[in-house]
Amino acid sequence: MKEVRCRYCGFTCYKYGKTRAGTQRWKCRECGNVFTLPINRDAKDFSMFLDWLFSKDTQKDMTGEGRNFRRKTAKFWDIWAMPPKIEEPRETVYVDGIYLARKACILICCDEHHVLGWYLCRYERAFAWEALMSRIAEPRIVVSDGGPGFQKALKKVWPNARLQRCIFHVFCQIRRYTTTRPRTLAGAQLYMLARDLLEIKTLKKAEKWVSRFESWTMKHKEFLKEMTMDDRGVMRHTHERLIKAKTSLISLIKSGNLFTYLKEADEFPSPYPATNNLIEGGVNAQLRAMLRNHRGLSVERRIKAVFWWCYMHSPKPLSLSEILKVMPTDKSISTIYNSISSQQRLADSIPAWGDAIMWDELHNSGFNPSHGWD
């Protein structure tokens, strides 16, 4: 049992009977004061908060029509759930970003079973992806929907990982250019080629598909060269959308990211995924459902709700009592930033080592810089 110390002098105590209500009394060996330990219900209230957050219940459904619930759980909205550091490499990881507001995006990385990391940023950019990936061990395969800046970050942080562009997102991109009812023969044929991408299971079929695409390019070469004068008197390609679709497919074929799952499956017995459906349907869909069930939350609370869902689905989350002890709060983060601001004024006069002072201060404080706003 954990040693109990006197609240008045700090010396050790021993058991000294119980109260009429059955609560254990303690007596100090040094000063002789008798007292009972206060009951800490924070972990129980925190469990109630998370149960509500991950359910469809409204606050009005809670005891006291939500008044008691809000009183007991309001303090938990001040806590930020920070991601763990993943040191054991995975075979396959999935990455994607979910937008909660116009300038609030959360980048998420997961494997088949757990959420491995998350990062709050304004937009999907290379430095944001780098901050997310730097805390996760390099995997063999990364499945992505082709978000902005990801490939640049991949080359820098995970240089040996193979990239698989989500086949379904490739199909959706081509469908946006051609529509589901193309008005031209070239558009209809390209749309059918894009649909056939979803059915490719072997390298031989992939090679045949590439040959069909090359034949389509040669067949409609003159057609795609047609020019039209727009309202401003500028000559433009008549079939500009088809040209964009063609260019995107050529880029994917040249990069080798379109059929990575087939190459890896040929070298290794376990099959590799061709789509990002696991994170889209397994993580993002559940996050959107949670936010939909609790409509009306502010942007900050929506962000924290996503953080809590991700943390509780991470590989080894701490116990609720430990979470309340170690996770940073709004107040602690504000203190850190105030400290950094004062260090910045000193750094302006000593630029050679000022940045090192700031980052050491942030690191020693226990706050993870990869989760602040960009």
mmCIF file of C-alpha atoms in Angstrom:
data_model
loop_
_atom_site.group_PDB
_atom_site.id
_atom_site.type_symbol
_atom_site.label_atom_id
_atom_site.label_comp_id
_atom_site.label_asym_id
_atom_site.label_seq_id
_atom_site.Cartn_x
_atom_site.Cartn_y
_atom_site.Cartn_z
ATOM 1 C CA MET A 1 0.000 0.000 0.000
ATOM 2 C CA LYS A 2 1.194 3.528 -0.723
ATOM 3 C CA GLU A 3 2.703 5.259 2.299
ATOM 4 C CA VAL A 4 0.454 7.920 3.807
ATOM 5 C CA ARG A 5 2.066 11.127 5.071
ATOM 6 C CA CYS A 6 0.685 13.772 7.376
ATOM 7 C CA ARG A 7 -0.919 16.712 5.614
ATOM 8 C CA TYR A 8 0.394 19.057 8.345
ATOM 9 C CA CYS A 9 4.030 18.051 8.948
ATOM 10 C CA GLY A 10 4.774 15.505 6.210
ATOM 11 C CA PHE A 11 5.816 12.608 8.492
ATOM 12 C CA THR A 12 4.551 9.043 8.045
ATOM 13 C CA CYS A 13 1.215 7.969 9.521
ATOM 14 C CA TYR A 14 -0.387 4.770 10.702
ATOM 15 C CA LYS A 15 -3.955 3.474 10.718
ATOM 16 C CA TYR A 16 -6.030 4.773 13.612
ATOM 17 C CA GLY A 17 -9.403 3.100 13.455
ATOM 18 C CA LYS A 18 -12.336 4.145 11.293
ATOM 19 C CA THR A 19 -15.108 6.706 11.388
ATOM 20 C CA ARG A 20 -18.784 5.792 11.855
ATOM 21 C CA ALA A 21 -19.152 5.910 8.086
ATOM 22 C CA GLY A 22 -16.370 3.336 7.728
ATOM 23 C CA THR A 23 -13.690 5.707 6.420
ATOM 24 C CA GLN A 24 -10.108 4.889 7.436
ATOM 25 C CA ARG A 25 -8.513 7.298 9.937
ATOM 26 C CA TRP A 26 -4.785 8.055 10.024
ATOM 27 C CA LYS A 27 -2.604 9.362 12.858
ATOM 28 C CA CYS A 28 0.734 11.123 12.422
ATOM 29 C CA ARG A 29 3.683 9.561 14.288
ATOM 30 C CA GLU A 30 5.273 12.961 14.805
ATOM 31 C CA CYS A 31 2.592 15.573 15.543
ATOM 32 C CA GLY A 32 -0.246 13.222 16.546
ATOM 33 C CA ASN A 33 -2.875 14.779 14.265
ATOM 34 C CA VAL A 34 -5.717 12.461 13.230
ATOM 35 C CA PHE A 35 -7.331 12.850 9.790
ATOM 36 C CA THR A 36 -9.029 11.003 6.939
ATOM 37 C CA LEU A 37 -7.916 11.060 3.321
ATOM 38 C CA PRO A 38 -10.214 12.910 0.909
ATOM 39 C CA ILE A 39 -11.883 10.716 -1.688
ATOM 40 C CA ASN A 40 -10.657 11.502 -5.183
ATOM 41 C CA ARG A 41 -13.445 10.893 -7.699
ATOM 42 C CA ASP A 42 -11.649 12.480 -10.648
ATOM 43 C CA ALA A 43 -10.890 9.141 -12.349
ATOM 44 C CA LYS A 44 -14.536 8.049 -11.993
ATOM 45 C CA ASP A 45 -15.796 11.368 -13.375
ATOM 46 C CA PHE A 46 -13.262 11.179 -16.211
ATOM 47 C CA SER A 47 -14.497 7.703 -17.113
ATOM 48 C CA MET A 48 -18.064 9.077 -17.229
ATOM 49 C CA PHE A 49 -16.855 11.918 -19.478
ATOM 50 C CA LEU A 50 -15.191 9.543 -21.972
ATOM 51 C CA ASP A 51 -18.181 7.159 -21.959
ATOM 52 C CA TRP A 52 -20.452 10.078 -22.882
ATOM 53 C CA LEU A 53 -18.026 11.385 -25.520
ATOM 54 C CA PHE A 54 -17.797 8.029 -27.317
ATOM 55 C CA SER A 55 -21.545 7.340 -27.160
ATOM 56 C CA LYS A 56 -24.682 8.766 -28.742
ATOM 57 C CA ASP A 57 -25.998 10.092 -25.424
ATOM 58 C CA THR A 58 -26.760 13.793 -25.138
ATOM 59 C CA GLN A 59 -25.999 15.824 -22.026
ATOM 60 C CA LYS A 60 -29.727 16.046 -21.351
ATOM 61 C CA ASP A 61 -29.792 12.235 -21.008
ATOM 62 C CA MET A 62 -27.317 12.391 -18.125
ATOM 63 C CA THR A 63 -28.254 12.621 -14.437
ATOM 64 C CA GLY A 64 -29.827 15.949 -13.506
ATOM 65 C CA GLU A 65 -30.571 16.721 -17.169
ATOM 66 C CA GLY A 66 -26.878 17.408 -17.742
ATOM 67 C CA ARG A 67 -26.246 20.020 -15.040
ATOM 68 C CA ASN A 68 -24.383 17.661 -12.696
ATOM 69 C CA PHE A 69 -22.569 16.117 -15.630
ATOM 70 C CA ARG A 70 -21.304 19.486 -16.882
ATOM 71 C CA ARG A 71 -20.257 20.517 -13.381
ATOM 72 C CA LYS A 72 -18.253 17.323 -12.846
ATOM 73 C CA THR A 73 -16.660 17.088 -16.298
ATOM 74 C CA ALA A 74 -16.007 20.699 -17.345
ATOM 75 C CA LYS A 75 -12.396 20.504 -16.084
ATOM 76 C CA PHE A 76 -11.575 17.632 -18.448
ATOM 77 C CA TRP A 77 -12.000 19.886 -21.498
ATOM 78 C CA ASP A 78 -8.799 21.657 -20.390
ATOM 79 C CA ILE A 79 -6.666 18.523 -20.917
ATOM 80 C CA TRP A 80 -4.781 17.726 -24.139
ATOM 81 C CA ALA A 81 -4.276 14.058 -25.053
ATOM 82 C CA MET A 82 -0.721 13.683 -26.376
ATOM 83 C CA PRO A 83 0.334 10.838 -28.717
ATOM 84 C CA PRO A 84 2.805 8.099 -27.734
ATOM 85 C CA LYS A 85 6.147 7.538 -29.425
ATOM 86 C CA ILE A 86 5.991 4.398 -31.580
ATOM 87 C CA GLU A 87 9.395 2.662 -31.632
ATOM 88 C CA GLU A 88 8.315 -0.748 -32.969
ATOM 89 C CA PRO A 89 8.059 -0.631 -36.792
ATOM 90 C CA ARG A 90 4.868 -1.777 -38.532
ATOM 91 C CA GLU A 91 4.538 -3.559 -41.845
ATOM 92 C CA THR A 92 1.826 -1.244 -43.162
ATOM 93 C CA VAL A 93 0.516 2.119 -41.961
ATOM 94 C CA TYR A 94 -2.271 4.332 -43.280
ATOM 95 C CA VAL A 95 -2.163 8.141 -43.223
ATOM 96 C CA ASP A 96 -4.878 10.699 -43.836
ATOM 97 C CA GLY A 97 -6.073 14.118 -42.704
ATOM 98 C CA ILE A 98 -9.491 15.096 -41.364
ATOM 99 C CA TYR A 99 -10.637 18.730 -41.454
ATOM 100 C CA LEU A 100 -12.686 19.994 -38.508
ATOM 101 C CA ALA A 101 -12.845 23.617 -39.663
ATOM 102 C CA ARG A 102 -11.481 25.810 -42.441
ATOM 103 C CA LYS A 103 -8.067 26.087 -40.768
ATOM 104 C CA ALA A 104 -8.095 23.088 -38.428
ATOM 105 C CA CYS A 105 -6.851 19.761 -39.778
ATOM 106 C CA ILE A 106 -5.775 16.692 -37.817
ATOM 107 C CA LEU A 107 -3.328 14.349 -39.542
ATOM 108 C CA ILE A 108 -3.732 10.734 -38.420
ATOM 109 C CA CYS A 109 -1.559 7.634 -38.821
ATOM 110 C CA CYS A 110 -2.824 4.155 -37.942
ATOM 111 C CA ASP A 111 -2.178 0.478 -38.547
ATOM 112 C CA GLU A 112 -4.670 -2.389 -38.745
ATOM 113 C CA HIS A 113 -5.474 -2.228 -35.029
ATOM 114 C CA HIS A 114 -4.445 1.074 -33.419
ATOM 115 C CA VAL A 115 -4.026 4.797 -33.965
ATOM 116 C CA LEU A 116 -0.269 5.431 -33.919
ATOM 117 C CA GLY A 117 -0.130 9.218 -34.019
ATOM 118 C CA TRP A 118 -1.997 12.455 -34.691
ATOM 119 C CA TYR A 119 -0.985 16.038 -35.324
ATOM 120 C CA LEU A 120 -2.926 19.294 -35.326
ATOM 121 C CA CYS A 121 -2.174 21.722 -38.153
ATOM 122 C CA ARG A 122 -3.829 24.329 -40.331
ATOM 123 C CA TYR A 123 -3.296 22.559 -43.670
ATOM 124 C CA GLU A 124 -1.749 19.343 -45.007
ATOM 125 C CA ARG A 125 1.804 20.497 -45.657
ATOM 126 C CA ALA A 126 5.206 18.824 -45.660
ATOM 127 C CA PHE A 127 6.381 20.138 -42.273
ATOM 128 C CA ALA A 128 3.121 19.005 -40.636
ATOM 129 C CA TRP A 129 3.505 15.490 -42.051
ATOM 130 C CA GLU A 130 7.144 15.449 -40.872
ATOM 131 C CA ALA A 131 6.072 16.302 -37.316
ATOM 132 C CA LEU A 132 3.579 13.412 -37.341
ATOM 133 C CA MET A 133 5.910 10.843 -38.908
ATOM 134 C CA SER A 134 8.989 11.713 -36.816
ATOM 135 C CA ARG A 135 7.418 10.054 -33.731
ATOM 136 C CA ILE A 136 6.578 6.800 -35.530
ATOM 137 C CA ALA A 137 9.048 4.071 -36.533
ATOM 138 C CA GLU A 138 9.535 3.676 -40.288
ATOM 139 C CA PRO A 139 7.161 1.062 -41.781
ATOM 140 C CA ARG A 140 7.572 -1.026 -44.938
ATOM 141 C CA ILE A 141 4.463 0.269 -46.760
ATOM 142 C CA VAL A 142 2.608 3.580 -46.423
ATOM 143 C CA VAL A 143 -0.868 3.921 -47.936
ATOM 144 C CA SER A 144 -1.866 7.521 -48.659
ATOM 145 C CA ASP A 145 -4.557 9.366 -50.584
ATOM 146 C CA GLY A 146 -1.943 11.722 -52.025
ATOM 147 C CA GLY A 147 -2.391 14.660 -49.647
ATOM 148 C CA PRO A 148 -0.304 17.803 -50.317
ATOM 149 C CA GLY A 149 3.278 17.663 -49.094
ATOM 150 C CA PHE A 150 3.203 14.021 -48.024
ATOM 151 C CA GLN A 151 5.668 12.652 -50.576
ATOM 152 C CA LYS A 152 8.204 15.354 -49.697
ATOM 153 C CA ALA A 153 7.935 14.451 -45.999
ATOM 154 C CA LEU A 154 8.109 10.722 -46.808
ATOM 155 C CA LYS A 155 11.454 11.087 -48.580
ATOM 156 C CA LYS A 156 12.865 13.027 -45.643
ATOM 157 C CA VAL A 157 11.540 11.086 -42.625
ATOM 158 C CA TRP A 158 10.881 7.565 -43.978
ATOM 159 C CA PRO A 159 13.250 7.305 -46.960
ATOM 160 C CA ASN A 160 13.114 3.496 -47.187
ATOM 161 C CA ALA A 161 9.330 3.122 -46.926
ATOM 162 C CA ARG A 162 7.372 2.248 -50.083
ATOM 163 C CA LEU A 163 4.390 4.434 -50.967
ATOM 164 C CA GLN A 164 1.080 3.045 -52.214
ATOM 165 C CA ARG A 165 -1.290 5.625 -53.631
ATOM 166 C CA CYS A 166 -4.843 4.687 -52.709
ATOM 167 C CA ILE A 167 -6.401 3.152 -55.833
ATOM 168 C CA PHE A 168 -9.908 4.248 -54.863
ATOM 169 C CA HIS A 169 -8.806 7.881 -54.524
ATOM 170 C CA VAL A 170 -7.143 7.655 -57.938
ATOM 171 C CA PHE A 171 -10.418 6.428 -59.399
ATOM 172 C CA CYS A 172 -12.342 9.239 -57.671
ATOM 173 C CA GLN A 173 -9.916 11.829 -59.029
ATOM 174 C CA ILE A 174 -10.370 10.591 -62.608
ATOM 175 C CA ARG A 175 -14.148 10.435 -62.099
ATOM 176 C CA ARG A 176 -14.179 14.106 -61.103
ATOM 177 C CA TYR A 177 -12.513 14.996 -64.404
ATOM 178 C CA THR A 178 -14.580 12.732 -66.672
ATOM 179 C CA THR A 179 -17.875 12.621 -64.670
ATOM 180 C CA THR A 180 -19.882 9.395 -64.545
ATOM 181 C CA ARG A 181 -21.533 10.196 -67.900
ATOM 182 C CA PRO A 182 -18.800 11.454 -70.241
ATOM 183 C CA ARG A 183 -19.985 13.137 -73.433
ATOM 184 C CA THR A 184 -16.973 12.133 -75.520
ATOM 185 C CA LEU A 185 -15.615 8.749 -76.564
ATOM 186 C CA ALA A 186 -12.224 9.588 -75.051
ATOM 187 C CA GLY A 187 -13.824 10.499 -71.732
ATOM 188 C CA ALA A 188 -15.956 7.346 -71.645
ATOM 189 C CA GLN A 189 -12.955 5.115 -72.363
ATOM 190 C CA LEU A 190 -10.808 6.839 -69.734
ATOM 191 C CA TYR A 191 -13.593 6.481 -67.166
ATOM 192 C CA MET A 192 -13.798 2.739 -67.896
ATOM 193 C CA LEU A 193 -10.018 2.468 -67.527
ATOM 194 C CA ALA A 194 -10.257 4.156 -64.115
ATOM 195 C CA ARG A 195 -12.997 1.731 -63.031
ATOM 196 C CA ASP A 196 -10.878 -1.225 -64.112
ATOM 197 C CA LEU A 197 -8.132 -0.064 -61.729
ATOM 198 C CA LEU A 198 -10.249 -1.321 -58.822
ATOM 199 C CA GLU A 199 -10.218 -4.878 -60.210
ATOM 200 C CA ILE A 200 -6.463 -5.367 -60.716
ATOM 201 C CA LYS A 201 -5.081 -8.166 -58.530
ATOM 202 C CA THR A 202 -1.927 -9.349 -60.338
ATOM 203 C CA LEU A 203 1.150 -7.810 -61.955
ATOM 204 C CA LYS A 204 0.155 -9.246 -65.335
ATOM 205 C CA LYS A 205 -3.196 -7.439 -65.198
ATOM 206 C CA ALA A 206 -1.416 -4.254 -64.115
ATOM 207 C CA GLU A 207 0.917 -4.420 -67.136
ATOM 208 C CA LYS A 208 -2.046 -5.012 -69.409
ATOM 209 C CA TRP A 209 -3.837 -1.990 -67.915
ATOM 210 C CA VAL A 210 -0.782 0.238 -68.514
ATOM 211 C CA SER A 211 -0.685 -0.947 -72.145
ATOM 212 C CA ARG A 212 -4.381 -0.103 -72.552
ATOM 213 C CA PHE A 213 -3.784 3.368 -71.123
ATOM 214 C CA GLU A 214 -0.859 3.956 -73.490
ATOM 215 C CA SER A 215 -3.048 2.858 -76.416
ATOM 216 C CA TRP A 216 -5.760 5.294 -75.260
ATOM 217 C CA THR A 217 -3.194 8.112 -75.144
ATOM 218 C CA MET A 218 -1.982 7.419 -78.691
ATOM 219 C CA LYS A 219 -5.499 6.924 -80.086
ATOM 220 C CA HIS A 220 -6.773 10.284 -78.779
ATOM 221 C CA LYS A 221 -3.548 12.246 -79.177
ATOM 222 C CA GLU A 222 -4.901 14.565 -81.870
ATOM 223 C CA PHE A 223 -8.259 14.863 -80.125
ATOM 224 C CA LEU A 224 -6.607 16.099 -76.904
ATOM 225 C CA LYS A 225 -4.602 18.686 -78.884
ATOM 226 C CA GLU A 226 -7.746 20.556 -79.959
ATOM 227 C CA MET A 227 -7.747 24.232 -78.959
ATOM 228 C CA THR A 228 -10.596 26.679 -78.269
ATOM 229 C CA MET A 229 -10.628 30.437 -77.745
ATOM 230 C CA ASP A 230 -12.196 31.408 -74.416
ATOM 231 C CA ASP A 231 -14.195 34.568 -73.576
ATOM 232 C CA ARG A 232 -10.979 36.527 -72.988
ATOM 233 C CA GLY A 233 -9.606 35.685 -76.403
ATOM 234 C CA VAL A 234 -7.033 33.232 -75.029
ATOM 235 C CA MET A 235 -6.476 29.884 -76.752
ATOM 236 C CA ARG A 236 -7.015 26.972 -74.372
ATOM 237 C CA HIS A 237 -7.184 23.208 -74.683
ATOM 238 C CA THR A 238 -10.729 22.190 -75.536
ATOM 239 C CA HIS A 239 -10.560 19.043 -73.397
ATOM 240 C CA GLU A 240 -8.560 20.473 -70.497
ATOM 241 C CA ARG A 241 -10.111 18.193 -67.885
ATOM 242 C CA LEU A 242 -9.195 15.060 -69.810
ATOM 243 C CA ILE A 243 -5.633 16.309 -70.163
ATOM 244 C CA LYS A 244 -5.433 16.814 -66.373
ATOM 245 C CA ALA A 245 -6.698 13.260 -65.820
ATOM 246 C CA LYS A 246 -4.173 11.876 -68.293
ATOM 247 C CA THR A 247 -1.303 13.826 -66.711
ATOM 248 C CA SER A 248 -2.151 12.609 -63.200
ATOM 249 C CA LEU A 249 -2.158 8.955 -64.331
ATOM 250 C CA ILE A 250 1.139 9.356 -66.202
ATOM 251 C CA SER A 251 2.712 10.869 -63.099
ATOM 252 C CA LEU A 252 1.542 7.962 -60.922
ATOM 253 C CA ILE A 253 2.774 5.342 -63.387
ATOM 254 C CA LYS A 254 6.207 6.967 -63.662
ATOM 255 C CA SER A 255 6.585 7.308 -59.889
ATOM 256 C CA GLY A 256 5.828 3.606 -59.382
ATOM 257 C CA ASN A 257 3.310 4.333 -56.596
ATOM 258 C CA LEU A 258 0.246 3.007 -58.409
ATOM 259 C CA PHE A 259 0.935 -0.738 -58.122
ATOM 260 C CA THR A 260 3.254 -0.956 -55.113
ATOM 261 C CA TYR A 261 0.882 -3.394 -53.438
ATOM 262 C CA LEU A 262 1.356 -5.872 -56.299
ATOM 263 C CA LYS A 263 5.169 -5.646 -56.265
ATOM 264 C CA GLU A 264 5.325 -6.146 -52.511
ATOM 265 C CA ALA A 265 2.817 -9.004 -52.600
ATOM 266 C CA ASP A 266 4.979 -10.684 -55.229
ATOM 267 C CA GLU A 267 8.069 -10.456 -52.994
ATOM 268 C CA PHE A 268 6.362 -11.285 -49.694
ATOM 269 C CA PRO A 269 3.621 -13.847 -49.009
ATOM 270 C CA SER A 270 1.305 -11.517 -47.036
ATOM 271 C CA PRO A 271 -0.993 -9.360 -49.216
ATOM 272 C CA TYR A 272 -0.641 -5.580 -49.045
ATOM 273 C CA PRO A 273 -3.542 -3.120 -49.241
ATOM 274 C CA ALA A 274 -4.329 -1.109 -52.361
ATOM 275 C CA THR A 275 -6.697 1.398 -50.727
ATOM 276 C CA ASN A 276 -6.881 3.702 -47.724
ATOM 277 C CA ASN A 277 -10.290 2.326 -46.742
ATOM 278 C CA LEU A 278 -9.117 1.149 -43.318
ATOM 279 C CA ILE A 279 -8.419 4.660 -42.040
ATOM 280 C CA GLU A 280 -11.314 6.219 -43.982
ATOM 281 C CA GLY A 281 -13.897 3.742 -42.723
ATOM 282 C CA GLY A 282 -12.274 2.574 -39.488
ATOM 283 C CA VAL A 283 -11.025 5.857 -38.018
ATOM 284 C CA ASN A 284 -12.320 8.916 -39.889
ATOM 285 C CA ALA A 285 -15.870 7.564 -40.156
ATOM 286 C CA GLN A 286 -16.021 6.940 -36.402
ATOM 287 C CA LEU A 287 -14.569 10.369 -35.661
ATOM 288 C CA ARG A 288 -17.177 12.049 -37.878
ATOM 289 C CA ALA A 289 -19.921 10.001 -36.223
ATOM 290 C CA MET A 290 -18.726 11.095 -32.771
ATOM 291 C CA LEU A 291 -18.687 14.758 -33.791
ATOM 292 C CA ARG A 292 -22.091 14.374 -35.432
ATOM 293 C CA ASN A 293 -23.527 12.873 -32.230
ATOM 294 C CA HIS A 294 -22.261 15.872 -30.249
ATOM 295 C CA ARG A 295 -23.106 18.702 -32.608
ATOM 296 C CA GLY A 296 -22.560 22.192 -31.244
ATOM 297 C CA LEU A 297 -19.073 21.711 -29.787
ATOM 298 C CA SER A 298 -16.655 24.574 -30.370
ATOM 299 C CA VAL A 299 -13.725 24.009 -32.718
ATOM 300 C CA GLU A 300 -11.324 23.613 -29.787
ATOM 301 C CA ARG A 301 -13.531 21.012 -28.135
ATOM 302 C CA ARG A 302 -13.991 19.137 -31.412
ATOM 303 C CA ILE A 303 -10.198 18.988 -31.715
ATOM 304 C CA LYS A 304 -9.847 17.692 -28.147
ATOM 305 C CA ALA A 305 -12.615 15.136 -28.723
ATOM 306 C CA VAL A 306 -10.704 13.748 -31.717
ATOM 307 C CA PHE A 307 -7.510 13.696 -29.639
ATOM 308 C CA TRP A 308 -9.230 11.688 -26.887
ATOM 309 C CA TRP A 309 -10.695 9.182 -29.330
ATOM 310 C CA CYS A 310 -7.281 8.695 -30.960
ATOM 311 C CA TYR A 311 -5.486 8.349 -27.626
ATOM 312 C CA MET A 312 -7.912 5.784 -26.211
ATOM 313 C CA HIS A 313 -7.412 3.752 -29.413
ATOM 314 C CA SER A 314 -3.597 4.021 -29.316
ATOM 315 C CA PRO A 315 -1.492 0.867 -28.613
ATOM 316 C CA LYS A 316 -1.003 1.276 -24.843
ATOM 317 C CA PRO A 317 -3.023 4.111 -23.284
ATOM 318 C CA LEU A 318 -2.325 4.973 -19.662
ATOM 319 C CA SER A 319 -4.854 4.373 -16.915
ATOM 320 C CA LEU A 320 -7.339 7.186 -16.332
ATOM 321 C CA SER A 321 -5.683 8.262 -13.085
ATOM 322 C CA GLU A 322 -2.264 8.387 -14.780
ATOM 323 C CA ILE A 323 -3.683 10.380 -17.690
ATOM 324 C CA LEU A 324 -4.955 13.042 -15.287
ATOM 325 C CA LYS A 325 -1.479 13.305 -13.756
ATOM 326 C CA VAL A 326 0.719 13.523 -16.843
ATOM 327 C CA MET A 327 -1.292 15.068 -19.686
ATOM 328 C CA PRO A 328 -0.795 18.829 -20.219
ATOM 329 C CA THR A 329 -3.600 21.304 -19.643
ATOM 330 C CA ASP A 330 -4.419 24.670 -21.166
ATOM 331 C CA LYS A 331 -2.865 26.350 -18.121
ATOM 332 C CA SER A 332 0.390 24.382 -18.269
ATOM 333 C CA ILE A 333 0.757 25.000 -22.007
ATOM 334 C CA SER A 334 0.110 28.710 -21.479
ATOM 335 C CA THR A 335 2.868 28.761 -18.845
ATOM 336 C CA ILE A 336 5.259 27.084 -21.280
ATOM 337 C CA TYR A 337 4.523 29.567 -24.045
ATOM 338 C CA ASN A 338 4.976 32.482 -21.664
ATOM 339 C CA SER A 339 8.341 31.028 -20.697
ATOM 340 C CA ILE A 340 9.257 30.631 -24.364
ATOM 341 C CA SER A 341 8.286 34.243 -25.036
ATOM 342 C CA SER A 342 10.659 35.445 -22.351
ATOM 343 C CA GLN A 343 13.399 33.208 -23.738
ATOM 344 C CA GLN A 344 12.694 34.597 -27.213
ATOM 345 C CA ARG A 345 13.504 38.108 -26.033
ATOM 346 C CA LEU A 346 16.829 36.797 -24.788
ATOM 347 C CA ALA A 347 17.334 34.846 -28.033
ATOM 348 C CA ASP A 348 16.984 38.056 -30.064
ATOM 349 C CA SER A 349 20.122 39.380 -28.416
ATOM 350 C CA ILE A 350 22.006 36.037 -28.567
ATOM 351 C CA PRO A 351 20.906 34.384 -31.840
ATOM 352 C CA ALA A 352 23.658 31.756 -31.854
ATOM 353 C CA TRP A 353 22.129 29.704 -29.029
ATOM 354 C CA GLY A 354 18.739 31.284 -28.380
ATOM 355 C CA ASP A 355 16.754 28.659 -30.320
ATOM 356 C CA ALA A 356 18.410 25.861 -28.363
ATOM 357 C CA ILE A 357 17.332 27.520 -25.092
ATOM 358 C CA MET A 358 13.702 27.700 -26.216
ATOM 359 C CA TRP A 359 13.461 24.088 -27.361
ATOM 360 C CA ASP A 360 15.258 22.792 -24.253
ATOM 361 C CA GLU A 361 12.776 24.708 -22.094
ATOM 362 C CA LEU A 362 9.837 23.238 -24.004
ATOM 363 C CA HIS A 363 11.256 19.697 -23.884
ATOM 364 C CA ASN A 364 12.092 19.794 -20.174
ATOM 365 C CA SER A 365 8.629 21.059 -19.350
ATOM 366 C CA GLY A 366 7.072 17.817 -20.600
ATOM 367 C CA PHE A 367 5.048 19.445 -23.380
ATOM 368 C CA ASN A 368 5.243 17.850 -26.812
ATOM 369 C CA PRO A 369 5.860 20.607 -29.397
ATOM 370 C CA SER A 370 4.479 18.503 -32.230
ATOM 371 C CA HIS A 371 0.925 19.261 -31.091
ATOM 372 C CA GLY A 372 0.798 22.992 -31.022
ATOM 373 C CA TRP A 373 -0.708 25.086 -33.766
ATOM 374 C CA ASP A 374 1.538 25.573 -36.797
#
